[in-house]
């Protein structure tokens, strides 16, 4: 509960006594697991944190379409092509749900997307890595969507109603994303040539650590976590979610007959969890600063898509206006 978080020395959190009556009533609602809805009073900081997190989540879904879009025309079979197209379309829909949830907080979609294009808003670091071959499609589905599922299943219990309900819909589709990715790798490991098996291991070697970075910095390095946990925006910490992901993924890795690029990865009988090596945080923050392998390419592609799609948006708005005029004239 909130009071315990304050006791644990969470420095920046107000005590219940320091809160205004509205803040105290709001916190009591959050503590009682009552969903906060758009029309409810909320602290400005709560609203701002949600706009930040949900907009960046939406950006991640939309930019996340690019690494896989790269392989639609080169899928090895029609079935794989259809699965990949379905997955990419799902990600676009996830972005739309999330931009809509963000707009319930009074944020403007075009403004938030412009912040992304100007490098003033983030999207998940993982999408700044290249997808070099078909095994990467499997590793992205299995590891990236697998990590996203761990995060998003817990986010279904976030305190903000529209975000929580968007997560319920998104999680239903994510499970298919992860399974189709794992199936790609399983097929390659079972029926592939030695070269194809080596491709699978290489894809895991390249995407393993960037997938762990998706959960964010360590809890004690996270400027947002304490307050987000107190407001139950976040229900589990970055490190807790990362550990959950590793614990569930290592047995799947072993079933594939592959290894992780981490010599320190080892099951700890005492804790019941996997111990693992230290993430290269220099790499993490370099990518966040825009210096990842594909940052510029991803943003330029998004800007081009927005420019080239302007006529579609203009036509849709013109049509909607005409329809409204017709309805008013009728
Ligand atoms: N990539 C980019 N930025 C990251 C990051 C990552 N992997 N991890 C952390 N950050 C950023 C945070 O946004 C924050 O910067 P900001 O204050 O400017 O926004 C800073 O690093 C410090 O991190 P914190 O842990 O303090 O920030 P949060 O409390 O916001 O936690 C988070 C970060 C865990 C990513 C949280 O925002 C979250 O759970 N977001 C919702 C889930 C999400 O966005 N997932 C991204 C992937 S979506 C996806 O994969 C789609 C799937 O269909 C493929």
JSON list of C-alpha atoms and ligand atoms in Angstrom, two decimals, residues 49 52-54 56-58 60-61 64 68 87 91 94 98 120-128 140 144-145 147-149 151-152 155 163 167 170 174 177 210 212-218 221-226 228 234 238 241 284-285 287-288, ligand 1:
[
{"chain": "A", "resi": 49, "resn": "UNK", "atom": "CA", "xyz": [3.13, 10.19, -16.24]},
{"chain": "A", "resi": 52, "resn": "UNK", "atom": "CA", "xyz": [4.34, 9.91, -21.14]},
{"chain": "A", "resi": 53, "resn": "UNK", "atom": "CA", "xyz": [4.09, 6.14, -20.68]},
{"chain": "A", "resi": 54, "resn": "UNK", "atom": "CA", "xyz": [1.07, 5.44, -22.88]},
{"chain": "A", "resi": 56, "resn": "UNK", "atom": "CA", "xyz": [5.68, 5.93, -25.70]},
{"chain": "A", "resi": 57, "resn": "UNK", "atom": "CA", "xyz": [3.99, 2.57, -25.52]},
{"chain": "A", "resi": 58, "resn": "UNK", "atom": "CA", "xyz": [1.93, 3.49, -28.60]},
{"chain": "A", "resi": 60, "resn": "UNK", "atom": "CA", "xyz": [6.71, 1.44, -29.62]},
{"chain": "A", "resi": 61, "resn": "UNK", "atom": "CA", "xyz": [3.86, -0.49, -31.21]},
{"chain": "A", "resi": 64, "resn": "UNK", "atom": "CA", "xyz": [7.78, -1.97, -33.79]},
{"chain": "A", "resi": 68, "resn": "UNK", "atom": "CA", "xyz": [9.12, -7.15, -39.18]},
{"chain": "A", "resi": 87, "resn": "UNK", "atom": "CA", "xyz": [1.00, -9.80, -36.52]},
{"chain": "A", "resi": 91, "resn": "UNK", "atom": "CA", "xyz": [0.69, -4.03, -33.77]},
{"chain": "A", "resi": 94, "resn": "UNK", "atom": "CA", "xyz": [-2.33, -1.85, -30.54]},
{"chain": "A", "resi": 98, "resn": "UNK", "atom": "CA", "xyz": [-3.04, 3.14, -26.97]},
{"chain": "A", "resi": 120, "resn": "UNK", "atom": "CA", "xyz": [11.62, 14.31, -27.80]},
{"chain": "A", "resi": 121, "resn": "UNK", "atom": "CA", "xyz": [9.68, 11.11, -27.05]},
{"chain": "A", "resi": 122, "resn": "UNK", "atom": "CA", "xyz": [10.94, 7.56, -26.70]},
{"chain": "A", "resi": 123, "resn": "UNK", "atom": "CA", "xyz": [9.91, 4.20, -28.05]},
{"chain": "A", "resi": 124, "resn": "UNK", "atom": "CA", "xyz": [11.21, 0.80, -26.97]},
{"chain": "A", "resi": 125, "resn": "UNK", "atom": "CA", "xyz": [14.96, 0.52, -27.53]},
{"chain": "A", "resi": 126, "resn": "UNK", "atom": "CA", "xyz": [14.59, -3.00, -28.93]},
{"chain": "A", "resi": 127, "resn": "UNK", "atom": "CA", "xyz": [13.24, -1.67, -32.22]},
{"chain": "A", "resi": 128, "resn": "UNK", "atom": "CA", "xyz": [16.53, 0.05, -32.97]},
{"chain": "A", "resi": 140, "resn": "UNK", "atom": "CA", "xyz": [11.53, -11.08, -32.35]},
{"chain": "A", "resi": 144, "resn": "UNK", "atom": "CA", "xyz": [10.40, -9.27, -27.92]},
{"chain": "A", "resi": 145, "resn": "UNK", "atom": "CA", "xyz": [6.72, -10.12, -27.82]},
{"chain": "A", "resi": 147, "resn": "UNK", "atom": "CA", "xyz": [8.97, -9.66, -22.98]},
{"chain": "A", "resi": 148, "resn": "UNK", "atom": "CA", "xyz": [6.11, -7.37, -23.97]},
{"chain": "A", "resi": 149, "resn": "UNK", "atom": "CA", "xyz": [3.59, -9.97, -22.75]},
{"chain": "A", "resi": 151, "resn": "UNK", "atom": "CA", "xyz": [5.03, -6.45, -19.01]},
{"chain": "A", "resi": 152, "resn": "UNK", "atom": "CA", "xyz": [1.56, -6.05, -20.50]},
{"chain": "A", "resi": 155, "resn": "UNK", "atom": "CA", "xyz": [-0.24, -3.75, -16.88]},
{"chain": "A", "resi": 163, "resn": "UNK", "atom": "CA", "xyz": [-5.07, 1.83, -20.21]},
{"chain": "A", "resi": 167, "resn": "UNK", "atom": "CA", "xyz": [-4.08, -4.02, -22.18]},
{"chain": "A", "resi": 170, "resn": "UNK", "atom": "CA", "xyz": [-3.71, -6.31, -26.53]},
{"chain": "A", "resi": 174, "resn": "UNK", "atom": "CA", "xyz": [0.32, -10.85, -28.06]},
{"chain": "A", "resi": 177, "resn": "UNK", "atom": "CA", "xyz": [2.68, -13.19, -31.65]},
{"chain": "A", "resi": 210, "resn": "UNK", "atom": "CA", "xyz": [18.34, -5.95, -26.02]},
{"chain": "A", "resi": 212, "resn": "UNK", "atom": "CA", "xyz": [16.21, -7.69, -21.32]},
{"chain": "A", "resi": 213, "resn": "UNK", "atom": "CA", "xyz": [16.72, -3.93, -21.78]},
{"chain": "A", "resi": 214, "resn": "UNK", "atom": "CA", "xyz": [13.01, -3.61, -22.69]},
{"chain": "A", "resi": 215, "resn": "UNK", "atom": "CA", "xyz": [12.19, -3.73, -18.98]},
{"chain": "A", "resi": 216, "resn": "UNK", "atom": "CA", "xyz": [14.10, -0.53, -18.32]},
{"chain": "A", "resi": 217, "resn": "UNK", "atom": "CA", "xyz": [16.91, 0.36, -15.92]},
{"chain": "A", "resi": 218, "resn": "UNK", "atom": "CA", "xyz": [17.40, -1.30, -12.55]},
{"chain": "A", "resi": 221, "resn": "UNK", "atom": "CA", "xyz": [18.19, 3.70, -11.37]},
{"chain": "A", "resi": 222, "resn": "UNK", "atom": "CA", "xyz": [14.59, 4.30, -12.43]},
{"chain": "A", "resi": 223, "resn": "UNK", "atom": "CA", "xyz": [13.45, 7.91, -11.88]},
{"chain": "A", "resi": 224, "resn": "UNK", "atom": "CA", "xyz": [9.78, 7.06, -12.51]},
{"chain": "A", "resi": 225, "resn": "UNK", "atom": "CA", "xyz": [9.20, 3.74, -10.77]},
{"chain": "A", "resi": 226, "resn": "UNK", "atom": "CA", "xyz": [8.63, 4.76, -7.17]},
{"chain": "A", "resi": 228, "resn": "UNK", "atom": "CA", "xyz": [4.39, 4.95, -10.67]},
{"chain": "A", "resi": 234, "resn": "UNK", "atom": "CA", "xyz": [3.18, 0.10, -12.46]},
{"chain": "A", "resi": 238, "resn": "UNK", "atom": "CA", "xyz": [11.39, -3.27, -13.83]},
{"chain": "A", "resi": 241, "resn": "UNK", "atom": "CA", "xyz": [9.35, -8.17, -14.57]},
{"chain": "A", "resi": 284, "resn": "UNK", "atom": "CA", "xyz": [21.16, 0.87, -23.33]},
{"chain": "A", "resi": 285, "resn": "UNK", "atom": "CA", "xyz": [21.61, 4.61, -22.76]},
{"chain": "A", "resi": 287, "resn": "UNK", "atom": "CA", "xyz": [20.43, 3.58, -27.87]},
{"chain": "A", "resi": 288, "resn": "UNK", "atom": "CA", "xyz": [18.07, 5.79, -25.83]},
{"chain": "B", "resi": 1, "resn": "LIG", "atom": "N1", "xyz": [13.39, 1.72, -24.35]},
{"chain": "B", "resi": 1, "resn": "LIG", "atom": "C1", "xyz": [13.25, 3.06, -24.39]},
{"chain": "B", "resi": 1, "resn": "LIG", "atom": "N2", "xyz": [13.12, 3.82, -23.28]},
{"chain": "B", "resi": 1, "resn": "LIG", "atom": "C2", "xyz": [13.15, 3.18, -22.10]},
{"chain": "B", "resi": 1, "resn": "LIG", "atom": "C3", "xyz": [13.27, 1.79, -21.98]},
{"chain": "B", "resi": 1, "resn": "LIG", "atom": "C4", "xyz": [13.41, 1.06, -23.20]},
{"chain": "B", "resi": 1, "resn": "LIG", "atom": "N3", "xyz": [13.57, -0.25, -23.21]},
{"chain": "B", "resi": 1, "resn": "LIG", "atom": "N4", "xyz": [13.24, 1.46, -20.67]},
{"chain": "B", "resi": 1, "resn": "LIG", "atom": "C5", "xyz": [13.11, 2.61, -19.99]},
{"chain": "B", "resi": 1, "resn": "LIG", "atom": "N5", "xyz": [13.05, 3.64, -20.85]},
{"chain": "B", "resi": 1, "resn": "LIG", "atom": "C6", "xyz": [13.00, 5.06, -20.51]},
{"chain": "B", "resi": 1, "resn": "LIG", "atom": "C7", "xyz": [11.71, 5.44, -19.82]},
{"chain": "B", "resi": 1, "resn": "LIG", "atom": "O1", "xyz": [10.72, 5.80, -20.78]},
{"chain": "B", "resi": 1, "resn": "LIG", "atom": "C8", "xyz": [12.19, 6.64, -19.00]},
{"chain": "B", "resi": 1, "resn": "LIG", "atom": "O2", "xyz": [12.34, 7.77, -19.85]},
{"chain": "B", "resi": 1, "resn": "LIG", "atom": "P1", "xyz": [11.26, 8.96, -19.82]},
{"chain": "B", "resi": 1, "resn": "LIG", "atom": "O3", "xyz": [11.12, 9.37, -18.37]},
{"chain": "B", "resi": 1, "resn": "LIG", "atom": "O4", "xyz": [11.88, 10.02, -20.69]},
{"chain": "B", "resi": 1, "resn": "LIG", "atom": "O5", "xyz": [10.00, 8.39, -20.40]},
{"chain": "B", "resi": 1, "resn": "LIG", "atom": "C9", "xyz": [13.61, 6.25, -18.59]},
{"chain": "B", "resi": 1, "resn": "LIG", "atom": "O6", "xyz": [14.03, 5.29, -19.56]},
{"chain": "B", "resi": 1, "resn": "LIG", "atom": "C10", "xyz": [13.72, 5.69, -17.18]},
{"chain": "B", "resi": 1, "resn": "LIG", "atom": "O7", "xyz": [13.00, 4.46, -17.14]},
{"chain": "B", "resi": 1, "resn": "LIG", "atom": "P2", "xyz": [11.92, 4.20, -15.99]},
{"chain": "B", "resi": 1, "resn": "LIG", "atom": "O8", "xyz": [11.97, 2.77, -15.66]},
{"chain": "B", "resi": 1, "resn": "LIG", "atom": "O9", "xyz": [12.08, 5.20, -14.88]},
{"chain": "B", "resi": 1, "resn": "LIG", "atom": "O10", "xyz": [10.59, 4.59, -16.80]},
{"chain": "B", "resi": 1, "resn": "LIG", "atom": "P3", "xyz": [9.15, 3.89, -16.66]},
{"chain": "B", "resi": 1, "resn": "LIG", "atom": "O11", "xyz": [8.72, 3.90, -15.22]},
{"chain": "B", "resi": 1, "resn": "LIG", "atom": "O12", "xyz": [8.29, 4.55, -17.66]},
{"chain": "B", "resi": 1, "resn": "LIG", "atom": "O13", "xyz": [9.40, 2.35, -17.06]},
{"chain": "B", "resi": 1, "resn": "LIG", "atom": "C11", "xyz": [8.83, 0.97, -18.95]},
{"chain": "B", "resi": 1, "resn": "LIG", "atom": "C12", "xyz": [9.79, 2.04, -18.39]},
{"chain": "B", "resi": 1, "resn": "LIG", "atom": "C13", "xyz": [9.03, -0.32, -18.14]},
{"chain": "B", "resi": 1, "resn": "LIG", "atom": "C14", "xyz": [9.14, 0.74, -20.43]},
{"chain": "B", "resi": 1, "resn": "LIG", "atom": "C15", "xyz": [7.40, 1.50, -18.76]},
{"chain": "B", "resi": 1, "resn": "LIG", "atom": "O14", "xyz": [7.30, 2.75, -19.39]},
{"chain": "B", "resi": 1, "resn": "LIG", "atom": "C16", "xyz": [6.34, 0.57, -19.35]},
{"chain": "B", "resi": 1, "resn": "LIG", "atom": "O15", "xyz": [6.00, -0.43, -18.76]},
{"chain": "B", "resi": 1, "resn": "LIG", "atom": "N6", "xyz": [5.78, 0.97, -20.51]},
{"chain": "B", "resi": 1, "resn": "LIG", "atom": "C17", "xyz": [4.66, 0.21, -21.09]},
{"chain": "B", "resi": 1, "resn": "LIG", "atom": "C18", "xyz": [5.12, -0.98, -21.88]},
{"chain": "B", "resi": 1, "resn": "LIG", "atom": "C19", "xyz": [5.96, -0.56, -23.08]},
{"chain": "B", "resi": 1, "resn": "LIG", "atom": "O16", "xyz": [6.04, 0.57, -23.45]},
{"chain": "B", "resi": 1, "resn": "LIG", "atom": "N7", "xyz": [6.61, -1.53, -23.69]},
{"chain": "B", "resi": 1, "resn": "LIG", "atom": "C20", "xyz": [7.46, -1.21, -24.84]},
{"chain": "B", "resi": 1, "resn": "LIG", "atom": "C21", "xyz": [7.41, -2.32, -25.79]},
{"chain": "B", "resi": 1, "resn": "LIG", "atom": "S1", "xyz": [5.85, -2.44, -26.57]},
{"chain": "B", "resi": 1, "resn": "LIG", "atom": "C22", "xyz": [6.13, -3.72, -27.56]},
{"chain": "B", "resi": 1, "resn": "LIG", "atom": "O17", "xyz": [7.11, -4.35, -27.46]},
{"chain": "B", "resi": 1, "resn": "LIG", "atom": "C23", "xyz": [5.09, -4.01, -28.59]},
{"chain": "B", "resi": 1, "resn": "LIG", "atom": "C24", "xyz": [4.99, -5.46, -28.86]},
{"chain": "B", "resi": 1, "resn": "LIG", "atom": "O18", "xyz": [3.76, -5.70, -29.49]},
{"chain": "B", "resi": 1, "resn": "LIG", "atom": "C25", "xyz": [6.09, -5.94, -29.76]}
]
